[in-house]
CSV table of C-alpha atoms in Angstrom, one decimal:
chain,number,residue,atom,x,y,z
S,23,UNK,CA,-16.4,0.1,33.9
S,24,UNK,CA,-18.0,3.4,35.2
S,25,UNK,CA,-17.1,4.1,39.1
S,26,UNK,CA,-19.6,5.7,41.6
S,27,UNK,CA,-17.9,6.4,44.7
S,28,UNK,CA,-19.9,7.3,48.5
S,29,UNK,CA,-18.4,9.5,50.9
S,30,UNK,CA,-18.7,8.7,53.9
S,31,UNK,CA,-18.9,5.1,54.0
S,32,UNK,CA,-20.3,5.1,57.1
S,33,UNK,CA,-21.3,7.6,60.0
S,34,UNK,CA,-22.3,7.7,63.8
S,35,UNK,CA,-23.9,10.9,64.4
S,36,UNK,CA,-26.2,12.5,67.5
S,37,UNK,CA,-29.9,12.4,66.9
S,38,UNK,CA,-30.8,15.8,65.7
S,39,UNK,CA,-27.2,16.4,64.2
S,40,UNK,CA,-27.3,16.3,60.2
S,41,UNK,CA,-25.3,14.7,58.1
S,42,UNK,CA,-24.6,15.0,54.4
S,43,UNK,CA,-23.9,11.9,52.3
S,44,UNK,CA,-21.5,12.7,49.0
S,45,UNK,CA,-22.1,10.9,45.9
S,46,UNK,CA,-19.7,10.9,42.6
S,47,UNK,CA,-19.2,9.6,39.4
S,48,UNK,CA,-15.4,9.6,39.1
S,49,UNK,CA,-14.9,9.3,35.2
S,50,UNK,CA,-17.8,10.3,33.7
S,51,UNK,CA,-20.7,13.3,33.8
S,52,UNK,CA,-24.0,12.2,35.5
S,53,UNK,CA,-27.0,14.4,34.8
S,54,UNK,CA,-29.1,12.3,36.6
S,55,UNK,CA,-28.5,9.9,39.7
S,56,UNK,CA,-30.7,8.2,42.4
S,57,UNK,CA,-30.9,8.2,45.8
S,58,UNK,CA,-31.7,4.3,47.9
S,59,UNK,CA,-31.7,3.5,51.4
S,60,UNK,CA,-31.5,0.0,52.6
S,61,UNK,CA,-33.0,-1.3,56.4
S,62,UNK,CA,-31.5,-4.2,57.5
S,63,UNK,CA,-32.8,-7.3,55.9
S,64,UNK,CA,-34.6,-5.3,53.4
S,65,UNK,CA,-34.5,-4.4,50.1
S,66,UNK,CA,-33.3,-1.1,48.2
S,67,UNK,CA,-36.1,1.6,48.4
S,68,UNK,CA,-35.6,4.1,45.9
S,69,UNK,CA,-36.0,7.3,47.6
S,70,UNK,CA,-35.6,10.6,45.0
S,71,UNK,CA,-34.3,11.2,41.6
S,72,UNK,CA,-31.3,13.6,41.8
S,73,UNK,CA,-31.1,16.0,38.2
S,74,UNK,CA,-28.1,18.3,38.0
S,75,UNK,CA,-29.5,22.3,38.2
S,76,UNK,CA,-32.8,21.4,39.2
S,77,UNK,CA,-35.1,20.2,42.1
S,78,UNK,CA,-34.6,16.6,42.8
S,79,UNK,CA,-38.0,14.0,42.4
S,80,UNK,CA,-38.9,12.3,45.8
S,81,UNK,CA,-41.1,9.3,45.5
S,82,UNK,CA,-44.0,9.1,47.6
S,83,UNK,CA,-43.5,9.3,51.6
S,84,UNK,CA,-40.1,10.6,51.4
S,85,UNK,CA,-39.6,13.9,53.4
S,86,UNK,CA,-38.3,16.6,50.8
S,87,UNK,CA,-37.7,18.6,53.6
S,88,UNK,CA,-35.6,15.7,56.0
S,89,UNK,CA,-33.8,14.4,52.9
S,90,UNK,CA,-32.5,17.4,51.2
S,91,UNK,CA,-30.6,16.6,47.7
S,92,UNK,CA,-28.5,18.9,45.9
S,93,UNK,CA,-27.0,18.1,42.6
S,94,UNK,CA,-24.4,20.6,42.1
S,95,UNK,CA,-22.7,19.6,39.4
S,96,UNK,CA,-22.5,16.9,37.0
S,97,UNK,CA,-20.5,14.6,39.0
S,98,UNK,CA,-22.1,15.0,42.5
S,99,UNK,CA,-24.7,14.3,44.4
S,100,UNK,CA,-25.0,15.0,47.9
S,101,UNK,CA,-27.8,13.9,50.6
S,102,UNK,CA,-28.3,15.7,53.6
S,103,UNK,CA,-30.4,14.3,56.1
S,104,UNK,CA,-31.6,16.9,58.6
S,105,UNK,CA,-32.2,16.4,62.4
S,106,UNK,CA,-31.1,12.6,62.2
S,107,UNK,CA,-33.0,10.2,64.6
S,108,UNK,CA,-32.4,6.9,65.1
S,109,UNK,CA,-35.4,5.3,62.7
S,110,UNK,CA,-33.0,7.5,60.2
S,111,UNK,CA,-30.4,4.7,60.4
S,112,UNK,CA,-29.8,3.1,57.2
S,113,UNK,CA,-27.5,2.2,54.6
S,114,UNK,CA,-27.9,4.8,51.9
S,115,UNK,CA,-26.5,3.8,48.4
S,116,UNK,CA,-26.3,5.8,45.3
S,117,UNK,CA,-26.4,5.4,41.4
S,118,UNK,CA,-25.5,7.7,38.5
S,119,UNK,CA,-26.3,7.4,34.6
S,120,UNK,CA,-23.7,7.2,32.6
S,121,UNK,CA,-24.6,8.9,29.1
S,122,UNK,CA,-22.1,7.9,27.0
S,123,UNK,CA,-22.4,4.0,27.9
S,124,UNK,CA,-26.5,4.3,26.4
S,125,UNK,CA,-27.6,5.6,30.6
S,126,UNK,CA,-26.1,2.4,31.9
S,127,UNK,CA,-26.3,2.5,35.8
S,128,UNK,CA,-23.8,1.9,38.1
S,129,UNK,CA,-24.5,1.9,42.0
S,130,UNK,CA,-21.9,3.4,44.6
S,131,UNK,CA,-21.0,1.5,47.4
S,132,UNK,CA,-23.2,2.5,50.0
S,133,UNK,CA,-23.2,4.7,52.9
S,134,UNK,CA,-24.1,3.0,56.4
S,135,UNK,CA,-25.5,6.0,59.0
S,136,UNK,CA,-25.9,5.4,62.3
S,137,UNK,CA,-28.0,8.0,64.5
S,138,UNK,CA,-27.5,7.0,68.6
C,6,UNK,CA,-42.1,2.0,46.2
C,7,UNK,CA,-41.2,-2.0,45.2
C,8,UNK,CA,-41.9,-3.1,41.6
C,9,UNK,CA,-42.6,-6.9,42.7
C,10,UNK,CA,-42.1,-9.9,44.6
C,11,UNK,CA,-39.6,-12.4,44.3
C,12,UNK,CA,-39.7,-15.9,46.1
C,13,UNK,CA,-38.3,-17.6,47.9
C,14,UNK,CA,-37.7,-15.1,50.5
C,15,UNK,CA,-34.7,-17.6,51.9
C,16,UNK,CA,-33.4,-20.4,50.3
C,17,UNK,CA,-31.1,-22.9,51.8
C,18,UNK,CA,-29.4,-25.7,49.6
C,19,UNK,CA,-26.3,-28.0,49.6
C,20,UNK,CA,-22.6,-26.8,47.5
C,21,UNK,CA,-23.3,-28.3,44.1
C,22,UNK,CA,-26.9,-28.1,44.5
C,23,UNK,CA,-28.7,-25.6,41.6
C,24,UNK,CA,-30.7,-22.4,43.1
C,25,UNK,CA,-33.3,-20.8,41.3
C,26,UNK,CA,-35.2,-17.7,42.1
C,27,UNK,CA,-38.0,-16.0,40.8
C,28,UNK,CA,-38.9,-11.9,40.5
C,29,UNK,CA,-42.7,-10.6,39.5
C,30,UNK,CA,-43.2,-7.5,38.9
C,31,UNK,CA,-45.8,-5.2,37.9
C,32,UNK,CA,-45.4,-2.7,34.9
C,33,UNK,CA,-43.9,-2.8,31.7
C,34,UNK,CA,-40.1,-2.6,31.8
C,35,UNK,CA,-37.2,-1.7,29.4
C,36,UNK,CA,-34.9,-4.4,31.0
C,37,UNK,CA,-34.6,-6.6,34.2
C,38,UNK,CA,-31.0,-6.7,36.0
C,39,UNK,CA,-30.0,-9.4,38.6
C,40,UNK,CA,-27.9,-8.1,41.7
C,41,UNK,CA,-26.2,-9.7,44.2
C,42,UNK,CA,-25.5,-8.6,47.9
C,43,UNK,CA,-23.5,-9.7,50.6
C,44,UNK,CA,-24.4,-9.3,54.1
C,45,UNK,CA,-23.6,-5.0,54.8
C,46,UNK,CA,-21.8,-4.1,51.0
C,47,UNK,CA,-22.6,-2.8,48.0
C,48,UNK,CA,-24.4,-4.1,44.8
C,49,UNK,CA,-22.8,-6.3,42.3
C,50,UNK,CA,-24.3,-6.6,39.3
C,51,UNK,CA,-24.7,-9.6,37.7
C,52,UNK,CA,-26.9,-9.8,34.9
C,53,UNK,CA,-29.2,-7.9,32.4
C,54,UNK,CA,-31.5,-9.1,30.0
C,55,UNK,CA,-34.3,-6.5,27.7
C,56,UNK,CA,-37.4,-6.8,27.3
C,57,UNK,CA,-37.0,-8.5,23.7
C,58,UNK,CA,-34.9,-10.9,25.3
C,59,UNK,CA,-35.7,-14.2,26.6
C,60,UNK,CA,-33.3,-16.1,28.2
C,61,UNK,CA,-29.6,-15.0,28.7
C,62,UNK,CA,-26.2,-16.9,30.1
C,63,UNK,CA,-23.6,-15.8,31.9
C,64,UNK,CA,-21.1,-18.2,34.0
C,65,UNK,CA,-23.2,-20.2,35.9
C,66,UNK,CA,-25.7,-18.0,35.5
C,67,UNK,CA,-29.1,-18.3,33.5
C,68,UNK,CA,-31.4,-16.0,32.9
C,69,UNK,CA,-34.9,-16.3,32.1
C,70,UNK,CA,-37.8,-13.2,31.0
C,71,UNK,CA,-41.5,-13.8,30.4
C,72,UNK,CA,-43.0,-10.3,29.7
C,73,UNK,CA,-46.6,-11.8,29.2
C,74,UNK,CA,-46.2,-12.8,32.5
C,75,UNK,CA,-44.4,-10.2,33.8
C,76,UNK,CA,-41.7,-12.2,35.8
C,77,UNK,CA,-38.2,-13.7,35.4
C,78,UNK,CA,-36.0,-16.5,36.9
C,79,UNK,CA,-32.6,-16.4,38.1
C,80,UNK,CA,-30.5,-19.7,38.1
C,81,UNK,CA,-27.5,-20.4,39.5
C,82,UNK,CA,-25.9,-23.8,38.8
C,83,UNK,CA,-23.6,-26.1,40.6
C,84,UNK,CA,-23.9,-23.8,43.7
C,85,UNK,CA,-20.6,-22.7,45.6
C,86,UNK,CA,-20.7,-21.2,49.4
C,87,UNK,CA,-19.0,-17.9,48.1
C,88,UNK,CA,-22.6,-17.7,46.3
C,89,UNK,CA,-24.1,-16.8,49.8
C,90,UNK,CA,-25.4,-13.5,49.6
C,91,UNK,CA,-29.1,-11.8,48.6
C,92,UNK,CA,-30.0,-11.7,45.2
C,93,UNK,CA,-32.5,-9.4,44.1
C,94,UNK,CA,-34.1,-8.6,40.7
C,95,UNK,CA,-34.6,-5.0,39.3
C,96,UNK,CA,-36.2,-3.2,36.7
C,97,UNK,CA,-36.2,-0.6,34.6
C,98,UNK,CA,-39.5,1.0,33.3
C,99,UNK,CA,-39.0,4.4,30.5
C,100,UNK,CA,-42.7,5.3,32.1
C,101,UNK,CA,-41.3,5.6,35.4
C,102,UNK,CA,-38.7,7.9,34.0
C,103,UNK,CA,-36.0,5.3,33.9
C,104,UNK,CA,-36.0,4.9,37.7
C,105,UNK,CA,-34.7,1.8,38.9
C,106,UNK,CA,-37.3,-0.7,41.1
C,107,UNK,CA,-36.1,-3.3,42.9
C,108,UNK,CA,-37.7,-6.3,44.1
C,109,UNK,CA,-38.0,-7.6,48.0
C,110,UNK,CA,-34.8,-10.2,47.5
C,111,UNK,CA,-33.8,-13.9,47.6
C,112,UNK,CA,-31.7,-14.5,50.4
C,113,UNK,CA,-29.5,-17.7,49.3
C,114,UNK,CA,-27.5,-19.7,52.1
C,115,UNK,CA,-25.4,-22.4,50.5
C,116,UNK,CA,-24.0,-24.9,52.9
C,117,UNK,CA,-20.1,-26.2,52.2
């Protein structure tokens, strides 16, 4: 099947440090993938929509500015989350579309950030 | 945002025992998939079924969609403890412009 892959898996960083989460689909093009973050004990929260050469979609009470996505080219995502503070701390997992198997999803492994 | 609610929030059962959980959810929806989570990973997927569909099998799995009452079931028979993990139901909506929605989660603690 389709692979996503996360890079990093996981991250300590500094409060107000950023740090920029990569996202790919390794063996096929993605015009469209989705940003989640996941507290502890919680479930996924979807957070944007990622679309390759244009602005990404936030859902509602997501900071566009904090949580900037760029979607460079049709095999990466990145998130960059912007003067990190601890409440940031999360594990952040991404999914991609795969056009040619009829926009099946397929979730990356997650990223786990830590902000001390 | 969360499409639903799925209960139980925990569920704690013997090895061998069956383990059923249930999603709700709130719009109308291309297709519901079943994930499972262990404790810190990734997403496994486990199951999908459309909105035309049912009831579907896999494994020990079953399956179950009522669209008229906008929820499904998740079954898991002759329970094992590798089957501890969270389990959560989402869906798929083409109104919300195929964005994925997942549900709060079953957390399922089998005891060997």
């Amino acid at each position: 099947g389709a692979v996503v892959s996360q890079h990093p898996s996981w991250v300590i960083c500094k409060s107000g440090t950023s740090v920029k989460i990569e996202c790919r689909s390794l063996d096929f093009q993605a015009t469209t993938m989705f940003w989640y973050r996941q507290f502890p004990k919680q479930s996924l929260m979807l957070m944007a929509t990622s679309n390759e050469g244009s602005k990404a979609t936030y859902e509602q009470g997501v900071e566009k500015d904090k949580f900037l996505i760029n979607h460079a080219s049709l095999t990466l995502s990145t998130l960059t989350v912007t003067s990190a503070h601890p409440e940031d701390s999360s594990f952040y997992i991404c999914s991609a579309r795969d056009p040619d198997r009829s926009y099946e999803q397929y979730f990356g492994p997650g990223t786990r950030l830590t902000v001390t | 945002s969360q499409q639903g609610e799925e209960d139980p929030q925990a569920l704690s059962i013997q090895e061998g025992e069956n383990a059923t959980m249930n999603c709700s959810y709130k719009t109308s929806i291309n297709n519901l998939q079943w994930y499972r989570q262990n404790s810190g990973r990734g997403l496994v997927h486990l199951i999908l079924i459309r909105s035309n569909e049912r009831e579907k099998h896999s494994g020990r799995l079953r399956v179950t969609l009522d669209t008229s009452k906008k929820s499904s079931s998740l079954l898991i028979t002759a329970s094992r403890a590798a089957d501890t993990a969270s389990y959560f139901c989402a869906t798929e909506s083409h109104t919300g412009g195929f964005k994925t929605i997942f549900g709060a989660g079953t957390r399922l603690f089998v005891k060997a």
